Amino acid sequence: IVSEYDIILVQEVRDTDLSAVQKLMDQLNSVSPHPYSFLVSKPLGQSTYKEQYLFIYRLDMVSVLESYYYDNSGAVFSREPFIAKVSSPYTQVEEFVLVPLHANPNNAVAEIDALYDVYTDVISQWATSDVLFLGDFNAACSYVPSSAWSAIRLRALEACEWLIPDSADTTVTLTNCAYDRIVACGSALTSAVEPSSATVNNFQEIFQLQYKDALAVSDHFPVEVTLKAR
């Protein structure tokens, strides 16, 4: 699954010594004809339970230029975004920013709304509005009911396109919820999205896995999007 992508965000990583990450990278690089590297955050969380954001990317396709942690002094986020600016010589939009979020399901509405503040922060930090928000926002079902969307500023922003629809099912389990999202913001980035390319990677169907075997991979399906080549 990982080798299908030029860059992929992995969430719920709990690997402070990076032994599991290194094992994954070794396996990936042993089977892929293309070299992969990674960028990982420090353990993030408001309690003793912490998670890391992990970006894995193809070295021949993507370069990581800069990264920073969003200032979470207001403790809005359970795990503050670890923000990365990347570039690729092969996409129409040469540089763009990745903002990952794994929202606390019990605070999902407030965290998703606060991504608006992250967006304005990225614009002031790096003078770019081309930002891709991605991750498990828990943005559906009981965590974000349809009545809550009107209070979420990023949803109403004309500069942004929500590429994974509310009707999607990103869960391997029997629930039908669009928890995982990709949101493209900024004129250069939104115009560089390949039309109809945003989708859910249902690896259970693709590999014809039994339910228990699919769950052993993940309880969420990856969501994906393709950017236009230049």
PDB file of C-alpha atoms in Angstrom, residues 5-145:
ATOM      1  CA  TYR A   5       2.336   6.665  -3.146  1.00  0.00           C
ATOM      2  CA  ASP A   6       4.908   9.401  -3.715  1.00  0.00           C
ATOM      3  CA  ILE A   7       4.122  10.739  -0.243  1.00  0.00           C
ATOM      4  CA  ILE A   8       1.938   9.255   2.474  1.00  0.00           C
ATOM      5  CA  LEU A   9       0.963  10.309   5.988  1.00  0.00           C
ATOM      6  CA  VAL A  10       0.852   7.562   8.634  1.00  0.00           C
ATOM      7  CA  GLN A  11      -0.909   8.305  11.911  1.00  0.00           C
ATOM      8  CA  GLU A  12      -1.143   6.769  15.387  1.00  0.00           C
ATOM      9  CA  VAL A  13       2.583   5.968  15.318  1.00  0.00           C
ATOM     10  CA  ARG A  14       3.846   5.197  18.830  1.00  0.00           C
ATOM     11  CA  ASP A  15       7.506   4.425  18.304  1.00  0.00           C
ATOM     12  CA  THR A  16       9.812   6.765  20.226  1.00  0.00           C
ATOM     13  CA  ASP A  17      12.982   4.873  19.307  1.00  0.00           C
ATOM     14  CA  LEU A  18      11.794   4.605  15.668  1.00  0.00           C
ATOM     15  CA  SER A  19      12.586   0.880  15.569  1.00  0.00           C
ATOM     16  CA  ALA A  20       9.241   0.025  13.944  1.00  0.00           C
ATOM     17  CA  VAL A  21       9.553   2.962  11.526  1.00  0.00           C
ATOM     18  CA  GLN A  22      13.042   1.829  10.534  1.00  0.00           C
ATOM     19  CA  LYS A  23      11.807  -1.737  10.044  1.00  0.00           C
ATOM     20  CA  LEU A  24       9.007  -0.467   7.794  1.00  0.00           C
ATOM     21  CA  MET A  25      11.454   1.681   5.825  1.00  0.00           C
ATOM     22  CA  ASP A  26      13.850  -1.239   5.394  1.00  0.00           C
ATOM     23  CA  GLN A  27      11.043  -3.456   4.106  1.00  0.00           C
ATOM     24  CA  LEU A  28       9.726  -0.712   1.827  1.00  0.00           C
ATOM     25  CA  ASN A  29      13.124   0.054   0.327  1.00  0.00           C
ATOM     26  CA  SER A  30      13.891  -3.636  -0.156  1.00  0.00           C
ATOM     27  CA  VAL A  31      10.861  -4.101  -2.448  1.00  0.00           C
ATOM     28  CA  SER A  32      10.473  -0.679  -4.067  1.00  0.00           C
ATOM     29  CA  PRO A  33      12.555   0.266  -7.118  1.00  0.00           C
ATOM     30  CA  HIS A  34      12.393   3.859  -5.826  1.00  0.00           C
ATOM     31  CA  PRO A  35      14.166   5.084  -2.666  1.00  0.00           C
ATOM     32  CA  TYR A  36      11.954   6.251   0.206  1.00  0.00           C
ATOM     33  CA  SER A  37      12.797   8.431   3.180  1.00  0.00           C
ATOM     34  CA  PHE A  38      10.730   9.727   6.078  1.00  0.00           C
ATOM     35  CA  LEU A  39       9.992  12.716   8.293  1.00  0.00           C
ATOM     36  CA  VAL A  40       8.567  12.020  11.742  1.00  0.00           C
ATOM     37  CA  SER A  41       7.323  14.265  14.537  1.00  0.00           C
ATOM     38  CA  LYS A  42       8.174  14.049  18.189  1.00  0.00           C
ATOM     39  CA  PRO A  43       5.581  12.230  20.342  1.00  0.00           C
ATOM     40  CA  LEU A  44       2.586  14.572  20.637  1.00  0.00           C
ATOM     41  CA  GLY A  45      -0.257  14.550  23.144  1.00  0.00           C
ATOM     42  CA  GLN A  46      -1.778  16.316  26.130  1.00  0.00           C
ATOM     43  CA  SER A  47      -1.425  13.293  28.435  1.00  0.00           C
ATOM     44  CA  THR A  48       0.919  10.358  28.891  1.00  0.00           C
ATOM     45  CA  TYR A  49      -0.626   8.880  25.719  1.00  0.00           C
ATOM     46  CA  LYS A  50       1.249  10.321  22.762  1.00  0.00           C
ATOM     47  CA  GLU A  51       1.356   9.748  19.004  1.00  0.00           C
ATOM     48  CA  GLN A  52       3.673  10.721  16.168  1.00  0.00           C
ATOM     49  CA  TYR A  53       2.902  11.959  12.666  1.00  0.00           C
ATOM     50  CA  LEU A  54       4.956  10.127  10.038  1.00  0.00           C
ATOM     51  CA  PHE A  55       5.468  11.241   6.428  1.00  0.00           C
ATOM     52  CA  ILE A  56       7.027   8.675   4.086  1.00  0.00           C
ATOM     53  CA  TYR A  57       8.066  10.002   0.693  1.00  0.00           C
ATOM     54  CA  ARG A  58       9.874   9.060  -2.508  1.00  0.00           C
ATOM     55  CA  LEU A  59      13.237  10.799  -2.619  1.00  0.00           C
ATOM     56  CA  ASP A  60      13.194  11.030  -6.420  1.00  0.00           C
ATOM     57  CA  MET A  61       9.757  12.715  -6.429  1.00  0.00           C
ATOM     58  CA  VAL A  62       9.474  14.857  -3.310  1.00  0.00           C
ATOM     59  CA  SER A  63      11.760  17.079  -1.227  1.00  0.00           C
ATOM     60  CA  VAL A  64      10.962  18.255   2.291  1.00  0.00           C
ATOM     61  CA  LEU A  65      11.979  21.911   2.578  1.00  0.00           C
ATOM     62  CA  GLU A  66      10.967  22.939   6.109  1.00  0.00           C
ATOM     63  CA  SER A  67       8.794  21.849   9.006  1.00  0.00           C
ATOM     64  CA  TYR A  68       7.423  23.230  12.259  1.00  0.00           C
ATOM     65  CA  TYR A  69       4.971  22.442  15.036  1.00  0.00           C
ATOM     66  CA  TYR A  70       1.832  24.547  15.314  1.00  0.00           C
ATOM     67  CA  ASP A  71       1.846  26.520  18.556  1.00  0.00           C
ATOM     68  CA  ASN A  72      -0.667  24.594  20.644  1.00  0.00           C
ATOM     69  CA  SER A  73      -0.351  26.739  23.759  1.00  0.00           C
ATOM     70  CA  GLY A  74      -4.127  27.095  23.787  1.00  0.00           C
ATOM     71  CA  ALA A  75      -4.341  23.268  23.909  1.00  0.00           C
ATOM     72  CA  VAL A  76      -6.997  23.217  21.188  1.00  0.00           C
ATOM     73  CA  PHE A  77      -5.467  20.111  19.624  1.00  0.00           C
ATOM     74  CA  SER A  78      -4.918  16.748  21.276  1.00  0.00           C
ATOM     75  CA  ARG A  79      -1.988  16.329  18.872  1.00  0.00           C
ATOM     76  CA  GLU A  80      -0.937  19.617  17.288  1.00  0.00           C
ATOM     77  CA  PRO A  81      -0.213  19.562  13.553  1.00  0.00           C
ATOM     78  CA  PHE A  82       3.390  18.886  12.494  1.00  0.00           C
ATOM     79  CA  ILE A  83       3.513  21.043   9.391  1.00  0.00           C
ATOM     80  CA  ALA A  84       5.782  20.303   6.423  1.00  0.00           C
ATOM     81  CA  LYS A  85       6.569  22.325   3.306  1.00  0.00           C
ATOM     82  CA  VAL A  86       7.403  20.094   0.348  1.00  0.00           C
ATOM     83  CA  SER A  87       8.334  20.534  -3.282  1.00  0.00           C
ATOM     84  CA  SER A  88       8.292  18.372  -6.366  1.00  0.00           C
ATOM     85  CA  PRO A  89       9.763  19.046  -9.803  1.00  0.00           C
ATOM     86  CA  TYR A  90       7.037  16.882 -11.341  1.00  0.00           C
ATOM     87  CA  THR A  91       3.819  18.576 -10.200  1.00  0.00           C
ATOM     88  CA  GLN A  92       2.142  21.709 -11.574  1.00  0.00           C
ATOM     89  CA  VAL A  93       2.193  23.217  -8.109  1.00  0.00           C
ATOM     90  CA  GLU A  94       5.894  23.225  -7.280  1.00  0.00           C
ATOM     91  CA  GLU A  95       5.674  23.892  -3.539  1.00  0.00           C
ATOM     92  CA  PHE A  96       2.870  23.211  -1.087  1.00  0.00           C
ATOM     93  CA  VAL A  97       2.330  22.604   2.597  1.00  0.00           C
ATOM     94  CA  LEU A  98       1.067  19.454   4.321  1.00  0.00           C
ATOM     95  CA  VAL A  99      -0.877  19.802   7.579  1.00  0.00           C
ATOM     96  CA  PRO A 100      -1.685  16.501   9.304  1.00  0.00           C
ATOM     97  CA  LEU A 101      -4.339  16.130  11.983  1.00  0.00           C
ATOM     98  CA  HIS A 102      -5.498  13.191  14.052  1.00  0.00           C
ATOM     99  CA  ALA A 103      -8.401  14.798  15.896  1.00  0.00           C
ATOM    100  CA  ASN A 104      -9.670  13.654  19.256  1.00  0.00           C
ATOM    101  CA  PRO A 105     -13.126  12.259  18.425  1.00  0.00           C
ATOM    102  CA  ASN A 106     -14.602  13.902  21.506  1.00  0.00           C
ATOM    103  CA  ASN A 107     -13.311  17.316  20.412  1.00  0.00           C
ATOM    104  CA  ALA A 108     -13.422  16.889  16.645  1.00  0.00           C
ATOM    105  CA  VAL A 109     -15.615  19.898  15.830  1.00  0.00           C
ATOM    106  CA  ALA A 110     -13.359  22.328  17.733  1.00  0.00           C
ATOM    107  CA  GLU A 111     -10.160  20.804  16.313  1.00  0.00           C
ATOM    108  CA  ILE A 112     -11.371  20.869  12.712  1.00  0.00           C
ATOM    109  CA  ASP A 113     -12.553  24.457  13.186  1.00  0.00           C
ATOM    110  CA  ALA A 114      -9.120  25.384  14.587  1.00  0.00           C
ATOM    111  CA  LEU A 115      -7.510  24.259  11.318  1.00  0.00           C
ATOM    112  CA  TYR A 116      -8.604  27.679  10.046  1.00  0.00           C
ATOM    113  CA  ASP A 117      -6.188  29.225  12.550  1.00  0.00           C
ATOM    114  CA  VAL A 118      -3.479  26.819  11.406  1.00  0.00           C
ATOM    115  CA  TYR A 119      -4.131  27.936   7.824  1.00  0.00           C
ATOM    116  CA  THR A 120      -3.677  31.626   8.667  1.00  0.00           C
ATOM    117  CA  ASP A 121      -0.556  30.721  10.648  1.00  0.00           C
ATOM    118  CA  VAL A 122       0.987  28.885   7.671  1.00  0.00           C
ATOM    119  CA  ILE A 123       0.227  31.865   5.437  1.00  0.00           C
ATOM    120  CA  SER A 124       1.984  34.226   7.847  1.00  0.00           C
ATOM    121  CA  GLN A 125       4.920  31.842   8.465  1.00  0.00           C
ATOM    122  CA  TRP A 126       5.662  30.857   4.889  1.00  0.00           C
ATOM    123  CA  ALA A 127       3.729  33.330   2.687  1.00  0.00           C
ATOM    124  CA  THR A 128       1.906  30.538   0.852  1.00  0.00           C
ATOM    125  CA  SER A 129      -1.783  29.664   0.806  1.00  0.00           C
ATOM    126  CA  ASP A 130      -1.312  26.323  -0.977  1.00  0.00           C
ATOM    127  CA  VAL A 131      -2.008  23.935   1.867  1.00  0.00           C
ATOM    128  CA  LEU A 132      -3.205  20.322   1.945  1.00  0.00           C
ATOM    129  CA  PHE A 133      -4.890  19.300   5.199  1.00  0.00           C
ATOM    130  CA  LEU A 134      -5.077  15.540   5.671  1.00  0.00           C
ATOM    131  CA  GLY A 135      -5.683  12.857   8.242  1.00  0.00           C
ATOM    132  CA  ASP A 136      -8.208  11.233  10.526  1.00  0.00           C
ATOM    133  CA  PHE A 137     -10.342  14.225  11.465  1.00  0.00           C
ATOM    134  CA  ASN A 138     -13.063  11.958  12.935  1.00  0.00           C
ATOM    135  CA  ALA A 139     -15.178  14.232  10.754  1.00  0.00           C
ATOM    136  CA  ALA A 140     -18.406  12.252  10.574  1.00  0.00           C
ATOM    137  CA  CYS A 141     -21.158  10.289  12.285  1.00  0.00           C
ATOM    138  CA  SER A 142     -21.691  11.142  15.947  1.00  0.00           C
ATOM    139  CA  TYR A 143     -18.405  13.067  16.291  1.00  0.00           C
ATOM    140  CA  VAL A 144     -19.300  15.702  13.687  1.00  0.00           C
ATOM    141  CA  PRO A 145     -23.040  15.651  12.996  1.00  0.00           C
TER     142      PRO A 145
END
